[in-house]
PDB file of C-alpha atoms in Angstrom:
ATOM      1  CA  MET A   1      35.139  93.086 215.904  1.00 32.00           C
ATOM      2  CA  SER A   2      31.666  92.346 217.209  1.00 32.00           C
ATOM      3  CA  THR A   3      29.903  89.005 216.797  1.00 31.00           C
ATOM      4  CA  SER A   4      27.557  90.535 214.250  1.00 31.00           C
ATOM      5  CA  GLU A   5      30.495  91.961 212.339  1.00 36.00           C
ATOM      6  CA  GLU A   6      32.144  88.550 212.175  1.00 35.00           C
ATOM      7  CA  LYS A   7      29.196  87.246 210.170  1.00 33.00           C
ATOM      8  CA  THR A   8      30.235  89.428 207.239  1.00 45.00           C
ATOM      9  CA  VAL A   9      33.667  87.898 206.850  1.00 47.00           C
ATOM     10  CA  GLU A  10      35.299  84.540 206.508  1.00 54.00           C
ATOM     11  CA  ALA A  11      38.722  84.038 208.018  1.00 49.00           C
ATOM     12  CA  SER A  12      41.874  82.249 207.003  1.00 59.00           C
ATOM     13  CA  CYS A  13      45.142  82.555 208.889  1.00 63.00           C
ATOM     14  CA  CYS A  14      46.401  84.926 206.200  1.00 71.00           C
ATOM     15  CA  GLY A  15      43.433  87.248 205.748  1.00 68.00           C
ATOM     16  CA  LEU A  16      39.748  88.012 206.037  1.00 66.00           C
ATOM     17  CA  SER A  17      37.529  87.309 203.057  1.00 71.00           C
ATOM     18  CA  ARG A  18      34.176  88.980 202.484  1.00 70.00           C
ATOM     19  CA  LYS A  19      31.299  86.501 202.188  1.00 64.00           C
ATOM     20  CA  GLY A  20      30.022  87.306 198.736  1.00 50.00           C
ATOM     21  CA  ASN A  21      29.791  90.639 196.961  1.00 43.00           C
ATOM     22  CA  GLU A  22      28.114  92.825 199.566  1.00 41.00           C
ATOM     23  CA  GLY A  23      27.736  96.125 197.790  1.00 36.00           C
ATOM     24  CA  GLY A  24      30.790  95.543 195.667  1.00 34.00           C
ATOM     25  CA  ARG A  25      30.780  96.425 191.990  1.00 33.00           C
ATOM     26  CA  LYS A  26      33.211  96.214 189.153  1.00 30.00           C
ATOM     27  CA  VAL A  27      34.290  99.494 187.637  1.00 31.00           C
ATOM     28  CA  GLU A  28      35.317  99.299 184.013  1.00 32.00           C
ATOM     29  CA  ILE A  29      38.250 101.471 183.030  1.00 31.00           C
ATOM     30  CA  GLY A  30      38.322 101.859 179.279  1.00 32.00           C
ATOM     31  CA  GLY A  31      41.429 101.934 177.146  1.00 31.00           C
ATOM     32  CA  SER A  32      45.025 101.438 178.171  1.00 32.00           C
ATOM     33  CA  VAL A  33      46.246 104.988 178.622  1.00 33.00           C
ATOM     34  CA  VAL A  34      49.152 105.259 181.033  1.00 38.00           C
ATOM     35  CA  SER A  35      50.321 108.538 182.505  1.00 36.00           C
ATOM     36  CA  GLU A  36      54.028 109.261 182.865  1.00 39.00           C
ATOM     37  CA  THR A  37      54.004 108.526 186.586  1.00 42.00           C
ATOM     38  CA  GLY A  38      51.931 105.409 186.000  1.00 49.00           C
ATOM     39  CA  GLU A  39      54.308 103.806 183.543  1.00 52.00           C
ATOM     40  CA  ALA A  40      55.207 100.230 184.273  1.00 57.00           C
ATOM     41  CA  GLU A  41      58.225  99.133 186.163  1.00 64.00           C
ATOM     42  CA  GLN A  42      60.500  96.891 184.126  1.00 88.00           C
ATOM     43  CA  ALA A  43      58.411  94.148 182.527  1.00 96.00           C
ATOM     44  CA  ILE A  44      60.492  91.030 182.017  1.00 97.00           C
ATOM     45  CA  ARG A  45      59.859  88.732 179.080  1.00 97.00           C
ATOM     46  CA  VAL A  46      59.408  85.168 180.283  1.00 98.00           C
ATOM     47  CA  SER A  47      59.868  82.293 177.858  1.00 97.00           C
ATOM     48  CA  GLY A  48      56.965  79.891 177.915  1.00 96.00           C
ATOM     49  CA  GLY A  49      56.821  76.343 176.628  1.00 97.00           C
ATOM     50  CA  ARG A  50      56.358  73.210 178.698  1.00 98.00           C
ATOM     51  CA  SER A  51      56.243  73.847 182.427  1.00 98.00           C
ATOM     52  CA  PHE A  52      54.256  72.792 185.471  1.00 98.00           C
ATOM     53  CA  VAL A  53      52.235  74.182 188.341  1.00 98.00           C
ATOM     54  CA  GLY A  54      51.818  72.869 191.879  1.00 98.00           C
ATOM     55  CA  THR A  55      53.861  70.289 193.745  1.00 97.00           C
ATOM     56  CA  ASN A  56      53.791  66.623 194.688  1.00 97.00           C
ATOM     57  CA  ALA A  57      55.451  67.499 198.008  1.00 95.00           C
ATOM     58  CA  GLN A  58      52.482  69.279 199.551  1.00 96.00           C
ATOM     59  CA  GLU A  59      52.890  71.000 202.903  1.00 96.00           C
ATOM     60  CA  ILE A  60      49.262  72.204 203.183  1.00 96.00           C
ATOM     61  CA  PRO A  61      47.147  69.777 201.111  1.00 95.00           C
ATOM     62  CA  VAL A  62      43.832  71.447 202.028  1.00 95.00           C
ATOM     63  CA  ASP A  63      44.995  74.496 200.040  1.00 97.00           C
ATOM     64  CA  GLY A  64      45.250  72.423 196.872  1.00 97.00           C
ATOM     65  CA  GLU A  65      49.027  72.841 196.443  1.00 98.00           C
ATOM     66  CA  GLY A  66      49.167  69.669 194.395  1.00 96.00           C
ATOM     67  CA  PRO A  67      49.398  67.456 192.609  1.00 96.00           C
ATOM     68  CA  GLU A  68      52.019  68.826 190.237  1.00 98.00           C
ATOM     69  CA  ARG A  69      50.493  69.070 186.777  1.00 97.00           C
ATOM     70  CA  PRO A  70      51.958  69.930 183.369  1.00 98.00           C
ATOM     71  CA  VAL A  71      51.092  73.159 181.559  1.00 98.00           C
ATOM     72  CA  THR A  72      52.147  74.775 178.309  1.00 98.00           C
ATOM     73  CA  LEU A  73      52.679  78.519 178.461  1.00 98.00           C
ATOM     74  CA  ASN A  74      52.987  81.166 175.792  1.00 98.00           C
ATOM     75  CA  ASP A  75      55.734  83.752 176.199  1.00 98.00           C
ATOM     76  CA  TYR A  76      54.541  86.599 178.409  1.00 98.00           C
ATOM     77  CA  LEU A  77      55.726  89.720 180.194  1.00 98.00           C
ATOM     78  CA  LEU A  78      55.589  90.144 183.956  1.00 98.00           C
ATOM     79  CA  GLU A  79      56.567  93.205 185.947  1.00 98.00           C
ATOM     80  CA  ALA A  80      59.661  92.831 188.086  1.00 98.00           C
ATOM     81  CA  THR A  81      57.892  94.199 191.155  1.00 98.00           C
ATOM     82  CA  THR A  82      54.479  94.473 192.669  1.00 98.00           C
ATOM     83  CA  VAL A  83      52.553  97.672 191.919  1.00 98.00           C
ATOM     84  CA  THR A  84      53.657 100.423 194.291  1.00 98.00           C
ATOM     85  CA  ASN A  85      51.700 103.080 196.145  1.00 98.00           C
ATOM     86  CA  ALA A  86      53.167 105.710 193.809  1.00 98.00           C
ATOM     87  CA  ARG A  87      51.895 103.949 190.681  1.00 98.00           C
ATOM     88  CA  PHE A  88      48.505 103.241 192.191  1.00 98.00           C
ATOM     89  CA  ALA A  89      48.195 106.906 193.204  1.00 98.00           C
ATOM     90  CA  ALA A  90      48.775 107.870 189.560  1.00 98.00           C
ATOM     91  CA  PHE A  91      45.991 105.492 188.541  1.00 98.00           C
ATOM     92  CA  ILE A  92      43.587 107.021 191.061  1.00 98.00           C
ATOM     93  CA  GLU A  93      44.520 110.549 189.976  1.00 98.00           C
ATOM     94  CA  ALA A  94      44.001 109.763 186.296  1.00 98.00           C
ATOM     95  CA  THR A  95      40.771 107.778 186.574  1.00 98.00           C
ATOM     96  CA  GLY A  96      38.997 108.769 189.786  1.00 98.00           C
ATOM     97  CA  TYR A  97      38.651 105.091 190.623  1.00 98.00           C
ATOM     98  CA  VAL A  98      37.303 104.275 194.103  1.00 98.00           C
ATOM     99  CA  THR A  99      38.526 101.014 195.602  1.00 98.00           C
ATOM    100  CA  GLU A 100      36.184  98.445 197.065  1.00 98.00           C
ATOM    101  CA  ALA A 101      37.559  98.878 200.586  1.00 98.00           C
ATOM    102  CA  GLU A 102      36.555 102.531 200.328  1.00 98.00           C
ATOM    103  CA  ARG A 103      33.091 101.658 199.034  1.00 98.00           C
ATOM    104  CA  PHE A 104      32.512  99.049 201.723  1.00 97.00           C
ATOM    105  CA  GLY A 105      33.824 101.416 204.389  1.00 97.00           C
ATOM    106  CA  TRP A 106      36.028  98.807 206.088  1.00 96.00           C
ATOM    107  CA  SER A 107      38.697  96.215 205.467  1.00 96.00           C
ATOM    108  CA  ALA A 108      40.927  93.680 207.211  1.00 93.00           C
ATOM    109  CA  VAL A 109      43.940  94.836 209.226  1.00 95.00           C
ATOM    110  CA  PHE A 110      46.484  92.824 211.196  1.00 92.00           C
ATOM    111  CA  HIS A 111      47.015  93.906 214.803  1.00 89.00           C
ATOM    112  CA  GLY A 112      49.227  91.766 217.031  1.00 87.00           C
ATOM    113  CA  ASP A 113      49.333  93.962 220.124  1.00 83.00           C
ATOM    114  CA  GLN A 114      47.976  92.568 223.379  1.00 87.00           C
ATOM    115  CA  ASP A 115      44.891  94.815 223.593  1.00 85.00           C
ATOM    116  CA  HIS A 116      43.621  93.880 220.135  1.00 86.00           C
ATOM    117  CA  LEU A 117      44.365  90.189 220.648  1.00 87.00           C
ATOM    118  CA  GLU A 118      42.581  90.075 224.003  1.00 88.00           C
ATOM    119  CA  ALA A 119      39.547  91.960 222.715  1.00 85.00           C
ATOM    120  CA  ALA A 120      39.155  89.627 219.749  1.00 81.00           C
ATOM    121  CA  THR A 121      39.686  86.523 221.884  1.00 84.00           C
ATOM    122  CA  ARG A 122      36.943  87.623 224.308  1.00 85.00           C
ATOM    123  CA  ILE A 123      34.366  87.570 221.519  1.00 81.00           C
ATOM    124  CA  GLY A 124      35.486  84.154 220.335  1.00 78.00           C
ATOM    125  CA  SER A 125      37.593  85.007 217.298  1.00 80.00           C
ATOM    126  CA  GLN A 126      39.666  82.026 216.218  1.00 80.00           C
ATOM    127  CA  LEU A 127      42.119  84.378 214.488  1.00 85.00           C
ATOM    128  CA  PRO A 128      42.381  87.286 216.926  1.00 88.00           C
ATOM    129  CA  TRP A 129      45.140  89.018 214.972  1.00 88.00           C
ATOM    130  CA  TRP A 130      42.730  89.961 212.151  1.00 90.00           C
ATOM    131  CA  HIS A 131      40.380  92.890 212.683  1.00 92.00           C
ATOM    132  CA  LYS A 132      37.624  94.531 210.719  1.00 92.00           C
ATOM    133  CA  ILE A 133      38.591  98.230 210.779  1.00 94.00           C
ATOM    134  CA  ASP A 134      36.464 101.100 209.492  1.00 97.00           C
ATOM    135  CA  ASN A 135      37.762 103.747 207.074  1.00 97.00           C
ATOM    136  CA  VAL A 136      40.648 101.644 205.816  1.00 97.00           C
ATOM    137  CA  SER A 137      41.926 102.328 202.307  1.00 97.00           C
ATOM    138  CA  TRP A 138      45.035 101.940 200.184  1.00 98.00           C
ATOM    139  CA  GLN A 139      46.033 105.396 201.508  1.00 98.00           C
ATOM    140  CA  GLN A 140      45.334 104.413 205.130  1.00 98.00           C
ATOM    141  CA  PRO A 141      46.251 100.732 205.034  1.00 98.00           C
ATOM    142  CA  GLU A 142      46.081 100.215 208.809  1.00 96.00           C
ATOM    143  CA  GLY A 143      43.115 102.540 209.294  1.00 95.00           C
ATOM    144  CA  PRO A 144      42.670 106.173 210.400  1.00 96.00           C
ATOM    145  CA  GLY A 145      45.954 107.725 211.436  1.00 96.00           C
ATOM    146  CA  SER A 146      48.081 105.505 209.191  1.00 97.00           C
ATOM    147  CA  THR A 147      49.673 106.875 206.044  1.00 97.00           C
ATOM    148  CA  ILE A 148      51.679 105.831 202.997  1.00 98.00           C
ATOM    149  CA  GLU A 149      53.630 109.106 202.776  1.00 97.00           C
ATOM    150  CA  ASP A 150      56.872 107.334 203.645  1.00 97.00           C
ATOM    151  CA  ARG A 151      55.895 104.161 201.752  1.00 98.00           C
ATOM    152  CA  MET A 152      55.414 105.326 198.185  1.00 98.00           C
ATOM    153  CA  ASP A 153      57.892 102.704 196.930  1.00 98.00           C
ATOM    154  CA  HIS A 154      56.168  99.944 198.917  1.00 98.00           C
ATOM    155  CA  PRO A 155      53.546  97.633 197.405  1.00 98.00           C
ATOM    156  CA  VAL A 156      50.044  99.060 197.394  1.00 98.00           C
ATOM    157  CA  VAL A 157      47.796  97.056 199.723  1.00 98.00           C
ATOM    158  CA  GLN A 158      44.103  97.052 200.604  1.00 98.00           C
ATOM    159  CA  VAL A 159      43.296  96.347 196.956  1.00 98.00           C
ATOM    160  CA  SER A 160      40.786  93.716 195.894  1.00 98.00           C
ATOM    161  CA  TRP A 161      40.977  91.412 192.877  1.00 98.00           C
ATOM    162  CA  ASN A 162      38.520  93.739 191.142  1.00 98.00           C
ATOM    163  CA  ASP A 163      40.702  96.764 191.979  1.00 98.00           C
ATOM    164  CA  ALA A 164      43.808  94.994 190.704  1.00 98.00           C
ATOM    165  CA  ASN A 165      42.087  94.130 187.428  1.00 98.00           C
ATOM    166  CA  ALA A 166      40.977  97.729 186.977  1.00 98.00           C
ATOM    167  CA  PHE A 167      44.579  98.931 187.346  1.00 98.00           C
ATOM    168  CA  ALA A 168      45.883  96.214 185.037  1.00 98.00           C
ATOM    169  CA  ARG A 169      43.428  97.199 182.307  1.00 98.00           C
ATOM    170  CA  TRP A 170      44.496 100.824 182.691  1.00 98.00           C
ATOM    171  CA  VAL A 171      48.101  99.955 181.907  1.00 97.00           C
ATOM    172  CA  GLY A 172      47.123  97.592 179.099  1.00 97.00           C
ATOM    173  CA  GLY A 173      47.920  94.445 181.045  1.00 98.00           C
ATOM    174  CA  ARG A 174      46.241  91.777 183.127  1.00 98.00           C
ATOM    175  CA  LEU A 175      46.823  89.674 186.195  1.00 98.00           C
ATOM    176  CA  PRO A 176      49.094  86.654 185.726  1.00 98.00           C
ATOM    177  CA  THR A 177      47.724  83.138 185.866  1.00 98.00           C
ATOM    178  CA  GLU A 178      48.837  80.941 188.746  1.00 98.00           C
ATOM    179  CA  ALA A 179      50.964  78.904 186.334  1.00 98.00           C
ATOM    180  CA  GLU A 180      52.631  82.045 184.927  1.00 98.00           C
ATOM    181  CA  TRP A 181      53.283  83.335 188.436  1.00 98.00           C
ATOM    182  CA  GLU A 182      54.896  80.058 189.554  1.00 98.00           C
ATOM    183  CA  HIS A 183      56.930  79.710 186.339  1.00 98.00           C
ATOM    184  CA  ALA A 184      58.352  83.221 186.799  1.00 98.00           C
ATOM    185  CA  ALA A 185      59.025  82.696 190.507  1.00 98.00           C
ATOM    186  CA  ARG A 186      60.945  79.484 189.850  1.00 97.00           C
ATOM    187  CA  GLY A 187      62.881  81.020 187.002  1.00 96.00           C
ATOM    188  CA  GLY A 188      61.499  78.542 184.471  1.00 96.00           C
ATOM    189  CA  ALA A 189      60.512  74.881 184.494  1.00 95.00           C
ATOM    190  CA  VAL A 190      62.768  73.986 187.411  1.00 95.00           C
ATOM    191  CA  ARG A 191      61.746  72.490 190.728  1.00 95.00           C
ATOM    192  CA  LYS A 192      62.606  74.679 193.672  1.00 96.00           C
ATOM    193  CA  ARG A 193      60.811  75.608 196.854  1.00 97.00           C
ATOM    194  CA  TYR A 194      61.611  79.333 196.818  1.00 98.00           C
ATOM    195  CA  PRO A 195      62.620  81.913 194.219  1.00 98.00           C
ATOM    196  CA  TRP A 196      66.215  81.728 195.502  1.00 97.00           C
ATOM    197  CA  GLY A 197      66.367  77.923 195.749  1.00 97.00           C
ATOM    198  CA  ASP A 198      65.637  75.463 198.544  1.00 96.00           C
ATOM    199  CA  ALA A 199      67.382  77.132 201.499  1.00 96.00           C
ATOM    200  CA  GLU A 200      64.922  77.628 204.349  1.00 96.00           C
ATOM    201  CA  PRO A 201      64.576  81.126 205.866  1.00 95.00           C
ATOM    202  CA  ASP A 202      64.896  81.308 209.636  1.00 92.00           C
ATOM    203  CA  ASP A 203      64.489  83.861 212.407  1.00 93.00           C
ATOM    204  CA  GLU A 204      68.147  84.715 212.808  1.00 89.00           C
ATOM    205  CA  SER A 205      70.700  84.457 210.014  1.00 85.00           C
ATOM    206  CA  HIS A 206      69.066  83.220 206.793  1.00 89.00           C
ATOM    207  CA  ILE A 207      67.020  86.222 205.733  1.00 93.00           C
ATOM    208  CA  PHE A 208      65.934  85.961 202.110  1.00 96.00           C
ATOM    209  CA  CYS A 209      62.603  87.758 202.152  1.00 97.00           C
ATOM    210  CA  ASN A 210      60.166  89.803 204.231  1.00 97.00           C
ATOM    211  CA  ILE A 211      58.325  87.332 206.463  1.00 97.00           C
ATOM    212  CA  TRP A 212      57.709  87.127 210.206  1.00 96.00           C
ATOM    213  CA  GLN A 213      60.614  86.524 212.559  1.00 95.00           C
ATOM    214  CA  GLY A 214      59.853  85.617 216.154  1.00 95.00           C
ATOM    215  CA  ARG A 215      56.777  84.226 217.894  1.00 93.00           C
ATOM    216  CA  PHE A 216      53.607  84.822 215.921  1.00 93.00           C
ATOM    217  CA  PRO A 217      51.496  86.853 216.522  1.00 92.00           C
ATOM    218  CA  VAL A 218      52.903  88.604 219.589  1.00 91.00           C
ATOM    219  CA  LEU A 219      56.605  89.093 218.807  1.00 94.00           C
ATOM    220  CA  ASN A 220      58.083  90.196 215.499  1.00 94.00           C
ATOM    221  CA  THR A 221      61.800  90.793 215.868  1.00 95.00           C
ATOM    222  CA  ALA A 222      61.883  92.291 212.344  1.00 95.00           C
ATOM    223  CA  ARG A 223      65.340  90.877 211.690  1.00 94.00           C
ATOM    224  CA  ASP A 224      64.612  91.389 207.988  1.00 95.00           C
ATOM    225  CA  GLY A 225      64.278  95.121 208.648  1.00 95.00           C
ATOM    226  CA  TYR A 226      60.518  95.443 208.280  1.00 97.00           C
ATOM    227  CA  VAL A 227      57.552  95.090 210.611  1.00 95.00           C
ATOM    228  CA  ARG A 228      55.049  95.451 207.777  1.00 96.00           C
ATOM    229  CA  THR A 229      55.714  95.825 204.044  1.00 98.00           C
ATOM    230  CA  ALA A 230      59.141  96.373 202.544  1.00 98.00           C
ATOM    231  CA  PRO A 231      59.836  98.465 199.433  1.00 98.00           C
ATOM    232  CA  ALA A 232      58.823  96.567 196.302  1.00 98.00           C
ATOM    233  CA  LYS A 233      62.471  96.308 195.219  1.00 97.00           C
ATOM    234  CA  SER A 234      63.853  94.681 198.337  1.00 95.00           C
ATOM    235  CA  PHE A 235      66.142  91.689 198.813  1.00 96.00           C
ATOM    236  CA  GLU A 236      67.860  89.976 195.905  1.00 96.00           C
ATOM    237  CA  PRO A 237      65.768  89.271 192.797  1.00 97.00           C
ATOM    238  CA  ASN A 238      65.454  85.728 191.507  1.00 97.00           C
ATOM    239  CA  ALA A 239      67.282  84.359 188.465  1.00 96.00           C
ATOM    240  CA  LEU A 240      64.942  86.130 186.045  1.00 97.00           C
ATOM    241  CA  GLY A 241      65.000  89.456 187.900  1.00 97.00           C
ATOM    242  CA  PHE A 242      61.742  89.279 189.866  1.00 98.00           C
ATOM    243  CA  TYR A 243      61.611  90.840 193.322  1.00 98.00           C
ATOM    244  CA  SER A 244      59.811  89.603 196.453  1.00 98.00           C
ATOM    245  CA  MET A 245      57.848  86.686 195.044  1.00 98.00           C
ATOM    246  CA  SER A 246      58.086  85.154 198.515  1.00 98.00           C
ATOM    247  CA  GLY A 247      56.778  87.190 201.418  1.00 98.00           C
ATOM    248  CA  ASN A 248      56.052  90.936 201.572  1.00 98.00           C
ATOM    249  CA  VAL A 249      52.488  90.861 200.149  1.00 98.00           C
ATOM    250  CA  TRP A 250      50.114  88.270 198.788  1.00 98.00           C
ATOM    251  CA  GLU A 251      49.631  88.695 195.039  1.00 98.00           C
ATOM    252  CA  TRP A 252      46.341  88.258 193.200  1.00 98.00           C
ATOM    253  CA  THR A 253      46.244  85.996 190.144  1.00 98.00           C
ATOM    254  CA  GLN A 254      43.473  85.747 187.566  1.00 98.00           C
ATOM    255  CA  ASP A 255      42.654  82.119 188.430  1.00 98.00           C
ATOM    256  CA  ALA A 256      39.585  80.801 190.212  1.00 98.00           C
ATOM    257  CA  PHE A 257      40.442  78.791 193.326  1.00 98.00           C
ATOM    258  CA  ARG A 258      40.095  75.043 193.064  1.00 97.00           C
ATOM    259  CA  VAL A 259      41.431  72.022 194.952  1.00 97.00           C
ATOM    260  CA  ARG A 260      42.250  69.174 192.566  1.00 95.00           C
ATOM    261  CA  SER A 261      41.057  66.170 194.531  1.00 94.00           C
ATOM    262  CA  VAL A 262      38.062  63.845 194.533  1.00 91.00           C
ATOM    263  CA  ALA A 263      37.946  63.727 198.333  1.00 94.00           C
ATOM    264  CA  LYS A 264      34.684  64.798 199.949  1.00 96.00           C
ATOM    265  CA  SER A 265      36.408  67.660 201.777  1.00 95.00           C
ATOM    266  CA  ALA A 266      37.829  68.944 198.477  1.00 96.00           C
ATOM    267  CA  ARG A 267      34.437  68.780 196.775  1.00 96.00           C
ATOM    268  CA  GLN A 268      32.924  70.762 199.624  1.00 97.00           C
ATOM    269  CA  ARG A 269      35.757  73.303 199.507  1.00 96.00           C
ATOM    270  CA  ASN A 270      35.383  73.706 195.757  1.00 96.00           C
ATOM    271  CA  ALA A 271      31.638  74.202 196.018  1.00 97.00           C
ATOM    272  CA  HIS A 272      32.238  76.965 198.545  1.00 97.00           C
ATOM    273  CA  ALA A 273      34.922  78.582 196.375  1.00 97.00           C
ATOM    274  CA  LEU A 274      32.637  78.491 193.345  1.00 97.00           C
ATOM    275  CA  GLU A 275      29.704  79.944 195.254  1.00 97.00           C
ATOM    276  CA  HIS A 276      31.810  82.899 196.400  1.00 97.00           C
ATOM    277  CA  SER A 277      33.887  83.271 193.207  1.00 97.00           C
ATOM    278  CA  GLU A 278      37.135  82.896 195.165  1.00 98.00           C
ATOM    279  CA  LYS A 279      40.428  83.717 193.449  1.00 98.00           C
ATOM    280  CA  VAL A 280      43.958  82.410 193.962  1.00 98.00           C
ATOM    281  CA  LEU A 281      46.648  84.498 195.660  1.00 98.00           C
ATOM    282  CA  LYS A 282      50.327  83.577 195.660  1.00 98.00           C
ATOM    283  CA  GLY A 283      53.558  84.314 197.479  1.00 98.00           C
ATOM    284  CA  GLY A 284      52.660  84.725 201.129  1.00 98.00           C
ATOM    285  CA  SER A 285      53.260  87.956 203.030  1.00 98.00           C
ATOM    286  CA  PHE A 286      55.147  89.688 205.810  1.00 97.00           C
ATOM    287  CA  LEU A 287      52.878  87.827 208.250  1.00 96.00           C
ATOM    288  CA  CYS A 288      53.890  84.308 207.187  1.00 96.00           C
ATOM    289  CA  HIS A 289      55.975  82.064 209.431  1.00 95.00           C
ATOM    290  CA  ILE A 290      56.780  78.374 209.246  1.00 94.00           C
ATOM    291  CA  SER A 291      55.113  77.825 212.631  1.00 92.00           C
ATOM    292  CA  TYR A 292      51.621  78.817 211.526  1.00 87.00           C
ATOM    293  CA  CYS A 293      51.394  79.944 207.879  1.00 92.00           C
ATOM    294  CA  TYR A 294      53.962  78.153 205.771  1.00 96.00           C
ATOM    295  CA  ARG A 295      52.695  79.793 202.614  1.00 97.00           C
ATOM    296  CA  TYR A 296      55.689  81.736 201.334  1.00 98.00           C
ATOM    297  CA  ARG A 297      56.720  78.720 199.253  1.00 98.00           C
ATOM    298  CA  ILE A 298      56.199  78.998 195.483  1.00 98.00           C
ATOM    299  CA  ALA A 299      53.596  76.219 195.370  1.00 98.00           C
ATOM    300  CA  ALA A 300      51.636  77.612 198.318  1.00 98.00           C
ATOM    301  CA  ARG A 301      48.381  79.437 197.691  1.00 98.00           C
ATOM    302  CA  MET A 302      45.444  81.135 199.350  1.00 97.00           C
ATOM    303  CA  ALA A 303      41.892  82.003 198.326  1.00 97.00           C
ATOM    304  CA  MET A 304      39.803  85.112 198.880  1.00 97.00           C
ATOM    305  CA  THR A 305      36.660  86.514 197.330  1.00 98.00           C
ATOM    306  CA  PRO A 306      37.302  89.058 194.547  1.00 98.00           C
ATOM    307  CA  ASP A 307      35.976  91.961 196.614  1.00 98.00           C
ATOM    308  CA  SER A 308      38.237  91.218 199.597  1.00 97.00           C
ATOM    309  CA  ALA A 309      41.301  93.216 200.579  1.00 97.00           C
ATOM    310  CA  GLY A 310      43.787  93.338 203.416  1.00 96.00           C
ATOM    311  CA  SER A 311      46.841  95.057 204.826  1.00 96.00           C
ATOM    312  CA  ASN A 312      49.042  92.310 203.333  1.00 97.00           C
ATOM    313  CA  THR A 313      47.481  91.956 199.863  1.00 98.00           C
ATOM    314  CA  GLY A 314      48.791  93.475 196.599  1.00 98.00           C
ATOM    315  CA  PHE A 315      49.489  92.436 192.993  1.00 98.00           C
ATOM    316  CA  ARG A 316      51.800  92.645 189.983  1.00 98.00           C
ATOM    317  CA  VAL A 317      50.872  93.008 186.313  1.00 98.00           C
ATOM    318  CA  ALA A 318      51.399  90.645 183.378  1.00 98.00           C
ATOM    319  CA  TYR A 319      51.174  91.401 179.657  1.00 98.00           C
ATOM    320  CA  ASP A 320      50.576  89.314 176.575  1.00 97.00           C
ATOM    321  CA  VAL A 321      53.421  89.282 174.073  1.00 95.00           C
ATOM    322  CA  LYS A 322      52.188  90.871 170.864  1.00 83.00           C
TER     323      LYS A 322
END
């Protein structure tokens, strides 16, 4: 990534975010027609009522994880898994939709090998594991030469918030709110750190989800079985039947990013988020590790601009109860 290229992106430890809407455009997909191969995975009805979002035990306060605040939710449906490559392919086939990564001609890809890390460090990158790669798409998630042929049951990645909304409209759904996402991940209005409870994953024996094991970013032992994404239906589902709401891929929500604090730093962060229309992502990804990106907790969150994408970013679909 050259110095001039770096000016077009804004980095967080979990991804690269485009600065603004450079050439991006929303594509409206009318109706809610779903082809046979595009039919939803099981959509689970979640009972609403009084719940909460956020936490008072913040691990990364600058992300706006707290304070915990009460919410009242309507009943809603949420798909048990993230949208897979197979389903997204059906969407593309039926609509001719072109993703924003394809229109921009590049997207963000994680590379932790020594050559990439050294090259990025030489030009002053503070996050040398993230790279701006040309000709990346949902079909070539790591760039030219990569393929999803053996990953059709894996989560689709390299999709922006705008892309995810286009798919959701096509199937007659929408993206979940942050509060809906957290409520489903917890299994209701119960306080727990992870979808499975409070037990902490580690690098050796306690493997509950697809996150990094080893020394980030140079050594991934892949004790969980996966170097990158895992199939969408991997590991044990939570109490309500939802798969991989911790780790695997970050999931877009419909919410605008905001830090709820009156501190000067929070006001500055919120002004930046508003200027760039940043959206909230939840769940962490296969790149998260407690040593550097402790964001696979339910209350954790990240922000990216709505035209951003990455090799660890996907989504799942929610539906209103009619």
